[in-house]
C-alpha atoms as one frame of an Amber mdcrd trajectory, in Angstrom:
protein
   0.000   0.000   0.000   2.906   2.372   0.596   4.243   2.008  -2.960   2.193
   4.085  -5.400   1.820   3.003  -9.057   3.354   6.220 -10.364   6.510   5.520
  -8.333   7.223   2.458 -10.461   6.079   3.867 -13.811   2.536   2.488 -13.798
  -0.603   4.529 -14.492  -2.662   5.566 -11.487  -6.094   4.850 -12.928  -9.394
   5.599 -11.265 -11.343   2.873  -9.513  -8.337   1.228  -7.863  -9.336  -0.671
  -4.740  -5.948  -0.089  -3.131  -3.802   3.060  -2.979  -0.736   0.907  -3.612
   0.179  -1.836  -6.064  -2.133  -4.598  -7.158  -1.019  -8.202  -6.730  -0.676
  -8.565 -10.495   1.536  -5.470 -10.672   3.910  -6.689  -7.959   4.240 -10.041
  -9.722   4.941  -8.343 -13.067   7.563  -5.999 -11.594   9.267  -8.868  -9.752
   9.243 -11.170 -12.766   7.176 -13.954 -11.208   3.807 -15.416 -12.071   0.664
 -14.081 -10.439  -0.179 -17.598  -9.231   3.212 -18.044  -7.546   3.018 -14.620
  -5.910  -0.530 -15.357  -4.711   0.719 -18.572  -3.123   3.490 -16.593  -1.420
   0.949 -14.161   0.037  -1.141 -17.094   1.237   1.831 -18.632   3.040   1.939
 -21.822   1.001   5.029 -23.996   1.083   6.807 -22.815  -2.053  10.451 -22.274
  -2.871  11.009 -18.544  -2.343  14.649 -18.071  -3.274  16.867 -15.263  -2.023
  16.988 -13.627  -5.468  13.220 -13.772  -6.005  12.531 -12.240  -2.592  14.987
  -9.449  -3.370  13.184  -8.853  -6.666   9.854  -8.586  -4.820  11.368  -6.226
  -2.269  12.804  -3.996  -4.982   9.463  -4.008  -6.797   7.926  -2.639  -3.596
  10.697  -0.038  -3.349  11.954  -1.327   0.003  15.096   0.314   1.366  18.104
  -1.648   2.639  16.563  -2.154   6.090  13.312  -3.335   4.516  15.080  -5.820
   2.252  17.094  -7.205   5.162  13.928  -7.572   7.229  12.109  -9.286   4.352
  14.864 -11.884   4.065  14.973 -12.389   7.838  11.291 -13.359   7.834  12.140
 -16.446   5.762  14.391 -17.706   8.559  12.874 -19.887  11.295  13.986 -17.491
  14.031  16.045 -18.116  17.121  14.594 -20.552  19.625  16.066 -18.742  22.602
  18.325 -15.748  23.012  18.932 -14.777  26.599  20.956 -11.909  27.988  23.293
 -12.814  30.869  21.663 -12.583  34.293  24.600 -10.508  35.515  26.214  -8.032
  33.118  29.974  -8.520  32.788  32.135  -6.157  34.811  33.778  -4.842  31.646
  30.387  -3.663  30.426  29.663  -1.896  33.701  33.041  -0.159  33.541  32.250
   0.980  30.012  28.946   2.487  31.128  30.630   4.274  34.028  33.282   5.662
  31.698  30.565   7.433  29.705  29.532   9.556  32.708  28.064  12.138  32.890
  26.255  11.053  29.703  23.262   8.769  30.355  23.882   5.311  28.916  22.300
   1.858  29.013  22.646  -1.547  27.378  19.758  -3.540  25.901  19.247  -7.280
  25.624  17.851  -9.182  22.605  14.243  -8.160  23.366  15.261  -4.561  24.159
  15.118  -5.256  27.890  17.385  -3.092  30.024  20.458  -5.118  31.000  22.544
  -2.401  32.666  22.722   1.383  32.985  24.853   4.053  34.605  24.041   6.555
  37.354  23.291   9.349  34.872  20.629   7.227  33.169  19.083   6.498  36.586
  18.855  10.222  37.246  17.403  10.948  33.808  14.756   8.212  34.090  14.353
   7.393  37.760  11.818   4.574  37.333  14.334   2.320  35.580  15.420   0.705
  38.858  11.806  -0.006  39.871  10.619  -1.824  36.758  10.328  -5.605  36.615
  10.096  -7.806  33.487   8.479  -7.488  31.041   8.126  -3.753  31.770  11.862
  -3.224  32.312  12.130  -2.725  28.570  12.911   0.294  26.435   9.857  -0.168
  24.205   7.509  -0.413  27.200   9.087   2.708  28.715   8.615   4.608  25.449
   5.005   3.644  24.839   3.392   2.693  28.139   4.924   5.043  30.719   3.212
   8.475  30.566   6.186  10.178  32.232   8.351   9.361  29.230   6.144  11.399
  26.910   6.763  14.453  29.062  10.469  13.689  29.368  11.322  13.284  25.657
  11.018  16.292  23.372   9.273  15.297  20.096   8.256  12.001  21.696   6.161
  10.840  18.736   9.046  11.158  16.265  11.486   9.250  18.461   8.955   6.604
  19.521   7.937   5.839  15.961  11.548   5.589  14.801  12.413   3.350  17.745
   9.492   1.060  16.921  10.702   0.655  13.336  14.202  -0.150  14.606  12.756
  -2.593  17.145  10.857  -4.545  14.490  13.967  -4.725  12.335  16.452  -5.786
  15.016  14.242  -8.272  16.867  12.977 -10.297  13.895  15.286 -13.265  14.764
  13.565 -13.596  18.160  10.048 -12.713  17.034   8.636 -16.104  18.117  10.221
 -16.148  21.573   7.576 -16.141  24.356   9.097 -13.030  25.956   8.529 -11.129
  22.705   4.947 -12.323  22.412   4.296 -11.265  26.000   5.782  -7.805  25.378
   3.786  -7.189  22.182   0.557  -8.333  23.881   1.227  -6.048  26.841   1.968
  -3.015  24.672  -1.083  -3.665  22.495  -3.249  -3.489  25.620  -1.590  -0.387
  27.085  -0.797   1.907  24.132  -3.059   3.095  21.311  -0.071   4.550  19.438
   1.738   1.228  19.599  -1.304  -0.539  18.152  -1.602   1.944  15.296   2.086
   2.116  14.369   2.849  -1.587  14.871   0.188  -2.408  12.282   2.103  -0.285
   9.760   5.025  -2.782   9.704   7.643  -0.028   9.340  11.264  -1.167   9.628
  14.422   0.887   9.879  18.099   0.462  10.529  19.524   2.131  13.625  20.080
   5.860  13.226  22.226   8.016  15.485  20.252  11.152  16.314  20.052  14.002
  18.791  17.658  13.487  21.689  16.427  16.329  23.852  14.802  15.958  27.284
  12.686  18.095  29.568  14.404  17.517  32.919  15.113  19.786  35.889
């Protein structure tokens, strides 16, 4: 739906039932049959090669992060990826060396693994949260104090969500991920709306501003 016909050199005729590309148009642009592409959409067991998936992704004008995410969805996913229960001392020393800048480390599901004293002063609730709420995505979307703390919250939250979808695709079937998504869906209208958009993005370094005494 996000790729318009005129973007790929097709006429934007009246009476289209979708603002984006029709199934037949995607198949034509990717060089596959409509039947095969229909089976792919339906989740049938067909041989979707690396090159064909790339062709479909390029037909939909996906960027590099989108193409990488598309290919990752063909992998079975990781059965279990667990962060260490105790962060290594070298990691803690690294966080302390970044003082007075707030800093934290995330685990595979974006759970907070460790943080420094400056981060605890910036966001004081971090030490109080228990799993699954001790998680950057939950803090961004389900804690009202965060919206007041972060300047341009909606821009940063939406970008973080796109990065989250991209980086956590290998663990998307892990129970901890399912629990987190279910929790956020119940507690945040914005999460529900934006998660349904399936946006993906690579990590971007950017300036963050905070309202803090």
